[in-house]
Short mmCIF file of N, CA, C and O in Angstrom, two decimals:
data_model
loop_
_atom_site.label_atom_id
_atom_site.label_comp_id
_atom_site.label_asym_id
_atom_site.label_seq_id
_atom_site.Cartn_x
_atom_site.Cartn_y
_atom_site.Cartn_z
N UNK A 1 -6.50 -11.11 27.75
CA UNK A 1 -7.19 -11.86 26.72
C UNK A 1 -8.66 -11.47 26.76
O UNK A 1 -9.34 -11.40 27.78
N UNK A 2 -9.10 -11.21 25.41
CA UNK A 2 -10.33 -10.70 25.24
C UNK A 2 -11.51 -11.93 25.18
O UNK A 2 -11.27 -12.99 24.60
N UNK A 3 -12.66 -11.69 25.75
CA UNK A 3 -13.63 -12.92 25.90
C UNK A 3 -14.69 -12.71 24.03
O UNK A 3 -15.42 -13.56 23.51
N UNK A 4 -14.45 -11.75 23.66
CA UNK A 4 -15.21 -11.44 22.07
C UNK A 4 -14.46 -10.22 21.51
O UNK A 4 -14.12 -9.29 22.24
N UNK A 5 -14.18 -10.28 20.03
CA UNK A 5 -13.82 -9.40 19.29
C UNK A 5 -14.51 -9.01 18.52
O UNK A 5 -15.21 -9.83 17.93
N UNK A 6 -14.58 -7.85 18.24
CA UNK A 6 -15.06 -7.02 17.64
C UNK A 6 -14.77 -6.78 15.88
O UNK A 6 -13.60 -6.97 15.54
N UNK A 7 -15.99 -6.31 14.54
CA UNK A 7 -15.57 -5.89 13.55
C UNK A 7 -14.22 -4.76 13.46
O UNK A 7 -13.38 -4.81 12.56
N UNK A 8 -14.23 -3.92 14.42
CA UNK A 8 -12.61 -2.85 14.57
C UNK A 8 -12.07 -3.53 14.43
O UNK A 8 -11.40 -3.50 13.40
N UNK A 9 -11.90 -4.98 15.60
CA UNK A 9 -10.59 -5.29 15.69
C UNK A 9 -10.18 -6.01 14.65
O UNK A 9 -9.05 -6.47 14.53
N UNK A 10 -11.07 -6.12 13.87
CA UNK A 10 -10.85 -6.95 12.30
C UNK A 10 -10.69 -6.21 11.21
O UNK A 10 -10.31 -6.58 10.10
N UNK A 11 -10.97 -5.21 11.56
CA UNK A 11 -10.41 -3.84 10.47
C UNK A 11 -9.55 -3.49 10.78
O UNK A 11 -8.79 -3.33 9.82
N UNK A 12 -8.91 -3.09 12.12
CA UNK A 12 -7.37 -3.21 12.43
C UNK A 12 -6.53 -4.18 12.21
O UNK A 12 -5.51 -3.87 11.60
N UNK A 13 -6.70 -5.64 12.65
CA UNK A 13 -5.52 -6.08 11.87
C UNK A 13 -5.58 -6.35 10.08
O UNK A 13 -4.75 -6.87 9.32
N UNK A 14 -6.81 -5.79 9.84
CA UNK A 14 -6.75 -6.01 7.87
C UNK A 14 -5.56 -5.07 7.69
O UNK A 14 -4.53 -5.38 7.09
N UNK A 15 -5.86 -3.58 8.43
CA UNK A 15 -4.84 -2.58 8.06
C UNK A 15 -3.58 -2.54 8.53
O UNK A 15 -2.67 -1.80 8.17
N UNK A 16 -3.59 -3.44 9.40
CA UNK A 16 -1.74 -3.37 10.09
C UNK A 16 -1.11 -4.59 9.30
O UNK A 16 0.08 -4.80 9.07
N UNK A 17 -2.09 -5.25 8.97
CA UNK A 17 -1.39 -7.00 8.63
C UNK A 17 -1.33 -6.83 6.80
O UNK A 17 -0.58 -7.52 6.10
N UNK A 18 -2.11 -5.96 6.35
CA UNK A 18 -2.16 -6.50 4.78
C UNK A 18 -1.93 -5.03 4.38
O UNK A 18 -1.03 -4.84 3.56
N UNK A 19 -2.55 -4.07 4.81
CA UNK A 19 -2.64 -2.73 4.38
C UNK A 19 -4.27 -2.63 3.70
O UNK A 19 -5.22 -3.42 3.67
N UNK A 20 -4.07 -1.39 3.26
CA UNK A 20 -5.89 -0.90 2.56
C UNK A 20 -5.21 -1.27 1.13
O UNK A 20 -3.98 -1.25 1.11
N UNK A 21 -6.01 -1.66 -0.27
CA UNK A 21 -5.58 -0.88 -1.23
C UNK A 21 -6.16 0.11 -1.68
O UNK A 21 -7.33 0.25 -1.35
N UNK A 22 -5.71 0.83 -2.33
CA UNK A 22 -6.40 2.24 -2.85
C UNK A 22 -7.65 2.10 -3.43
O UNK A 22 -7.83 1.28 -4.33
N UNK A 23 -8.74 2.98 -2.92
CA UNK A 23 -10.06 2.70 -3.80
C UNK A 23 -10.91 1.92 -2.43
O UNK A 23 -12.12 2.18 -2.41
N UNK A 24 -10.44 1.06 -1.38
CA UNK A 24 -11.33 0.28 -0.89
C UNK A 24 -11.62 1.31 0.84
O UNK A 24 -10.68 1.96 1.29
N UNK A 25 -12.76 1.28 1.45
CA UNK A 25 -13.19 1.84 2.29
C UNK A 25 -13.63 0.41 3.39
O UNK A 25 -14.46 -0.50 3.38
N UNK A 26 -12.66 0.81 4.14
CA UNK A 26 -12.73 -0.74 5.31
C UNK A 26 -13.98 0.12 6.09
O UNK A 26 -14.43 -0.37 7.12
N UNK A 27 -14.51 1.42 5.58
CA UNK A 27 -15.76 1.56 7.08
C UNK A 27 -17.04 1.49 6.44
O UNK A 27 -18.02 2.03 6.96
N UNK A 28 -17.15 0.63 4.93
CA UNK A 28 -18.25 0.12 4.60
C UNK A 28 -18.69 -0.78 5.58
O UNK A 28 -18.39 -0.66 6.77
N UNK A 29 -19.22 -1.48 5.24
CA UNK A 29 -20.15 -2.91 5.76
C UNK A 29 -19.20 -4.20 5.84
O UNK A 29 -19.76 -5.23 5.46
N UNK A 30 -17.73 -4.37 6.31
CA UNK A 30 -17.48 -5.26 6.68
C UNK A 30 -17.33 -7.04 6.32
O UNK A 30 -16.55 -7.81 5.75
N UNK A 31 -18.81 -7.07 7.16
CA UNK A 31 -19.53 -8.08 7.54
C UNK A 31 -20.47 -8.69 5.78
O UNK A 31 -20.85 -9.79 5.40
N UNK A 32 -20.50 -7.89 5.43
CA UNK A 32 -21.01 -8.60 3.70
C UNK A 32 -19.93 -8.32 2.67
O UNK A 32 -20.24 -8.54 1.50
N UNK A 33 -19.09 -8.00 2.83
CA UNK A 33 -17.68 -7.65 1.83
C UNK A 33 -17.52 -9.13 1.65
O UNK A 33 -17.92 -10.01 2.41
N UNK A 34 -16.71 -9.29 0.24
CA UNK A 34 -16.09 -10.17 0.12
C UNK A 34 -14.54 -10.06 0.60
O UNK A 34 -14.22 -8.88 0.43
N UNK A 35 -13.67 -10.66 1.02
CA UNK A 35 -12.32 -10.33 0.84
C UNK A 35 -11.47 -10.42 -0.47
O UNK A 35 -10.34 -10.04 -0.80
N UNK A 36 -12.54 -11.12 -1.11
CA UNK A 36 -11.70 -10.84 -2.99
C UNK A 36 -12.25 -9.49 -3.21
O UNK A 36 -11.51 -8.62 -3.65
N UNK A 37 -13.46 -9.25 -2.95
CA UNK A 37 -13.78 -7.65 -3.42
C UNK A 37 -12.79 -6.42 -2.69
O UNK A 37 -12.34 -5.37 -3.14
N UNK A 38 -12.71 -7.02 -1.50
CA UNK A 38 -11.58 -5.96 -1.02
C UNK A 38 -10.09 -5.79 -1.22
O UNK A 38 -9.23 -5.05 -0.74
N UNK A 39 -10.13 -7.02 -2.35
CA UNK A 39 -8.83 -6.93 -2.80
C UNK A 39 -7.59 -7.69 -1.94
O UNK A 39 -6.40 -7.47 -2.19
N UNK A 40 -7.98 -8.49 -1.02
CA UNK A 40 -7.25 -9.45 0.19
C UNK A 40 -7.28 -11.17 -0.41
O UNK A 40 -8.25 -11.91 -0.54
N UNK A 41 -5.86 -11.42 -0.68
CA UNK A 41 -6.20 -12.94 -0.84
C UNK A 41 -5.78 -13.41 0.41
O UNK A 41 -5.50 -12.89 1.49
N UNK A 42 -5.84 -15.11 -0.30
CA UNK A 42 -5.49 -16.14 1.07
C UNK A 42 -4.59 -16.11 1.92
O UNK A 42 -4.66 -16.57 3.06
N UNK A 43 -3.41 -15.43 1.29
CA UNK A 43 -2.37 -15.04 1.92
C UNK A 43 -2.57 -13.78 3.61
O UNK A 43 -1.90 -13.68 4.64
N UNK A 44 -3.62 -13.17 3.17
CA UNK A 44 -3.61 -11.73 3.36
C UNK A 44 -4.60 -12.14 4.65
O UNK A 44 -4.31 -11.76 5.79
N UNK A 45 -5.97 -13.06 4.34
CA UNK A 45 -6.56 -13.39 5.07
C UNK A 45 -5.85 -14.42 6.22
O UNK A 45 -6.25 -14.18 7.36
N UNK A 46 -5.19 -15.14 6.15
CA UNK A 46 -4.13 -16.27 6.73
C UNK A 46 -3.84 -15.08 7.54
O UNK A 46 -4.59 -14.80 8.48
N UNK A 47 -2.70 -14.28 7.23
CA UNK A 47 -2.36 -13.20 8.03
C UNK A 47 -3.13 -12.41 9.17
O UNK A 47 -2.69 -12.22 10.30
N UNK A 48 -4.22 -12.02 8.75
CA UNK A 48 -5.22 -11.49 9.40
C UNK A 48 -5.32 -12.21 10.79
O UNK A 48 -4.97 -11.83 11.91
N UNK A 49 -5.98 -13.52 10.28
CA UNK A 49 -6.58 -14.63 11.27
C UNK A 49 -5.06 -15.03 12.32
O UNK A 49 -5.07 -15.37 13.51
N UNK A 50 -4.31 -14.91 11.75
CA UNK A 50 -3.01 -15.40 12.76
C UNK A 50 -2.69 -14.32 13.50
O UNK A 50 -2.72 -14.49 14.72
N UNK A 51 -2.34 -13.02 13.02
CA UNK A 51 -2.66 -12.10 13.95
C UNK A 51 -3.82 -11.86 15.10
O UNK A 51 -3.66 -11.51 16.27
N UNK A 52 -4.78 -12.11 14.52
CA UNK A 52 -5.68 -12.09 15.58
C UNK A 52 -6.08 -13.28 16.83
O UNK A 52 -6.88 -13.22 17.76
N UNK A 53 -5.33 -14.12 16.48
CA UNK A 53 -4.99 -15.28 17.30
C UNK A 53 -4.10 -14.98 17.95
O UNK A 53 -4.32 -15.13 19.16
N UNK A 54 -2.85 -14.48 17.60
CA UNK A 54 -2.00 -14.21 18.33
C UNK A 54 -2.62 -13.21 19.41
O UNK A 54 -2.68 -13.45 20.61
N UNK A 55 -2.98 -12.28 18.90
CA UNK A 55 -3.32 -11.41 19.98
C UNK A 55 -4.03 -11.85 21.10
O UNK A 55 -3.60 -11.62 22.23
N UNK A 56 -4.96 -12.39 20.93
CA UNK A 56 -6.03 -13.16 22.04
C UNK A 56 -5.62 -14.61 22.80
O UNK A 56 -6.11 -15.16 23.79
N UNK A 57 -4.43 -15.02 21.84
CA UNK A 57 -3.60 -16.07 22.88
C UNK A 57 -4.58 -17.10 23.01
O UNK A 57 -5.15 -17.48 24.03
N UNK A 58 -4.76 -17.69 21.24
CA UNK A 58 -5.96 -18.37 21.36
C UNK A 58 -5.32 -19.26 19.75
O UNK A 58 -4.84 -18.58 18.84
N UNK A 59 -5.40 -20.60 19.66
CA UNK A 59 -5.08 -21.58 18.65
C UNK A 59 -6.10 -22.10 17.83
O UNK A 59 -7.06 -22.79 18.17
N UNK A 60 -5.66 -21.51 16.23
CA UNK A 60 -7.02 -21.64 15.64
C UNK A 60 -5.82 -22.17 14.26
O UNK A 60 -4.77 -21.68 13.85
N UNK A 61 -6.73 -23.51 13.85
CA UNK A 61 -6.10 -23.86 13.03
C UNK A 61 -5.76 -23.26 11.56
O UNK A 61 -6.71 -22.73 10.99
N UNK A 62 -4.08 -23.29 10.65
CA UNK A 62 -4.51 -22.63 9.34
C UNK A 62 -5.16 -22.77 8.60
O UNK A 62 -5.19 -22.03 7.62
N UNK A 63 -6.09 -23.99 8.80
CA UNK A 63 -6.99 -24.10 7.44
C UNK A 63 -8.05 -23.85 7.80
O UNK A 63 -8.79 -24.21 6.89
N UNK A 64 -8.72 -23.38 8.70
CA UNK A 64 -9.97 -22.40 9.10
C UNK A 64 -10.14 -21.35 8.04
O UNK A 64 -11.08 -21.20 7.25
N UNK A 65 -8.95 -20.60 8.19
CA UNK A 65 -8.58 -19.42 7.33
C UNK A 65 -8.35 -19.32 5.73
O UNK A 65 -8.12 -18.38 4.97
N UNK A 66 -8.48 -20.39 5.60
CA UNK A 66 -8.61 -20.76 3.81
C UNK A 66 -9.76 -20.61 3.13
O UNK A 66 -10.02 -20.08 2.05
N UNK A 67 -10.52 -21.25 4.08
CA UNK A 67 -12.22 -21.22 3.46
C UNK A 67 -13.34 -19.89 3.84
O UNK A 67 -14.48 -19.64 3.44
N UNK A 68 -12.55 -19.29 4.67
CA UNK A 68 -13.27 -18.36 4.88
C UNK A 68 -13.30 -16.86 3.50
O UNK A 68 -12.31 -16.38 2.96
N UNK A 69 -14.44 -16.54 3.33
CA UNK A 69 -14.62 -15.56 2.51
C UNK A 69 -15.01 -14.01 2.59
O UNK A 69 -14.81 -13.17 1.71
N UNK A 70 -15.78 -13.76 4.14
CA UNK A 70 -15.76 -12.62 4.75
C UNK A 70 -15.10 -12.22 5.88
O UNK A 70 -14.24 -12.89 6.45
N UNK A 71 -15.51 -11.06 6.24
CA UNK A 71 -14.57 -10.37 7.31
C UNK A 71 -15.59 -11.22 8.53
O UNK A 71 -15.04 -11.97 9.33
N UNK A 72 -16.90 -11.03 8.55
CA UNK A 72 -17.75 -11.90 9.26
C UNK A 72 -17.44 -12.90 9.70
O UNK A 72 -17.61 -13.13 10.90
N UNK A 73 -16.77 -13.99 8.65
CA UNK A 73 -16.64 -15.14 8.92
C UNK A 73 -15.38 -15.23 9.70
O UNK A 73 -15.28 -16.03 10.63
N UNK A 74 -14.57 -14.59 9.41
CA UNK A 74 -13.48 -14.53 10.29
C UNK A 74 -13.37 -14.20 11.56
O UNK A 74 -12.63 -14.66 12.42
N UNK A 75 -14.46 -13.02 11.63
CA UNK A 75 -14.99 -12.66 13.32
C UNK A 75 -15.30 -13.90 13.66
O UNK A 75 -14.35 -14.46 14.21
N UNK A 76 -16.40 -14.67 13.53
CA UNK A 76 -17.13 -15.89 14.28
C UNK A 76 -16.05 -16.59 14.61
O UNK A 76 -15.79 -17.08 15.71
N UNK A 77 -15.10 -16.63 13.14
CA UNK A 77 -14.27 -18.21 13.68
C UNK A 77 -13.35 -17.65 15.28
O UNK A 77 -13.35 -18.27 16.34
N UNK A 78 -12.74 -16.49 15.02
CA UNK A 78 -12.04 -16.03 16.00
C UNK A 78 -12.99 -16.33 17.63
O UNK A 78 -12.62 -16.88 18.67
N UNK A 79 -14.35 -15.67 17.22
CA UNK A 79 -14.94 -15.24 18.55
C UNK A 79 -15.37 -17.20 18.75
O UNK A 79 -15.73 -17.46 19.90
N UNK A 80 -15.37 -17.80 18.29
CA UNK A 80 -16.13 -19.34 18.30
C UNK A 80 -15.08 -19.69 19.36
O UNK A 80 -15.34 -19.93 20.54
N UNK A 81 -13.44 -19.68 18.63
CA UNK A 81 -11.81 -19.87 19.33
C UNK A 81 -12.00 -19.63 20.97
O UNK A 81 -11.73 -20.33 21.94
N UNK A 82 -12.51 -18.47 20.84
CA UNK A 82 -12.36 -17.64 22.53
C UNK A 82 -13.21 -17.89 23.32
O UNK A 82 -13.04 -17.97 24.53
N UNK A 83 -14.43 -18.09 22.60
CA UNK A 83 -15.43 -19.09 23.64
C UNK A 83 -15.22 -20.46 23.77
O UNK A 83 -15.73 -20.77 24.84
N UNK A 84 -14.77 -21.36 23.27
CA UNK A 84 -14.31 -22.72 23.59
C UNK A 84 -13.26 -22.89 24.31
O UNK A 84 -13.03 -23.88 25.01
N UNK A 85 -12.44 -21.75 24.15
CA UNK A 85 -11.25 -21.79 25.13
C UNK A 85 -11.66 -21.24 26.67
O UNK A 85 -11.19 -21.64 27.73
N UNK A 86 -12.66 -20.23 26.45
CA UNK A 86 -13.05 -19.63 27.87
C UNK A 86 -14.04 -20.90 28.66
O UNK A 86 -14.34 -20.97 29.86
N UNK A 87 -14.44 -21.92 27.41
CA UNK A 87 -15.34 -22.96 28.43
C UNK A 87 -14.68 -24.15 28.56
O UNK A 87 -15.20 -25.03 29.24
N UNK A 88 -13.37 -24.37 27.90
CA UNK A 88 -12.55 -25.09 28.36
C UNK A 88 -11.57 -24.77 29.89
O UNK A 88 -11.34 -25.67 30.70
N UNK A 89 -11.29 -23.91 30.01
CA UNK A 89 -10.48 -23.58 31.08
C UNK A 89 -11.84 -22.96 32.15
O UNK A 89 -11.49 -22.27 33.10
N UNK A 90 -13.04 -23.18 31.99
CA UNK A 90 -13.98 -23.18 33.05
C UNK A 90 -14.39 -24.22 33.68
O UNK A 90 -15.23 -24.18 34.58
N UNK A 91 -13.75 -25.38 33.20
CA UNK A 91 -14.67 -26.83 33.16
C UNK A 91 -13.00 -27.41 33.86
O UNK A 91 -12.83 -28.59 34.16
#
């Protein structure tokens, strides 16, 4: 289990979990994309975020993932997950 994740690892599961669509370049800027501009709905984002929970073995609720609108925001919520859990099981 990872203590912070990274923009990769959020461009990897965009591309394993939803796919690219044609035309979009995941090695722009990420972090100011919209996920409607990149062509990812709620569905796609849901996906994302559950994958990446899964991976890190970390419980993040589905409606986190509704309101979120960047790839950014999805990093924080993830990396927010892994630090509350790493200072929960420190305490």
């Amino acid at each position: 289990m990872s203590t912070q994740i990274t923009m990769a690892d959020v461009k990897r599961a965009l591309q394993e979990g939803s796919g690219v669509q044609e035309g979009i370049d995941l090695d722009r800027d990420l972090a100011v994309m919209s996920f409607r501009d990149m062509g990812y709905d709620s569905l796609a984002v849901l996906e994302t975020g559950l994958r990446l929970s899964r991976e890190n073995d970390i419980q993040i609720d589905d409606e986190v993932f509704t309101d979120l609108e960047t790839p950014q925001q999805l990093l924080d919520e993830v990396n927010l997950a892994l630090k509350n859990q790493a200072e929960s099981a420190a305490s």
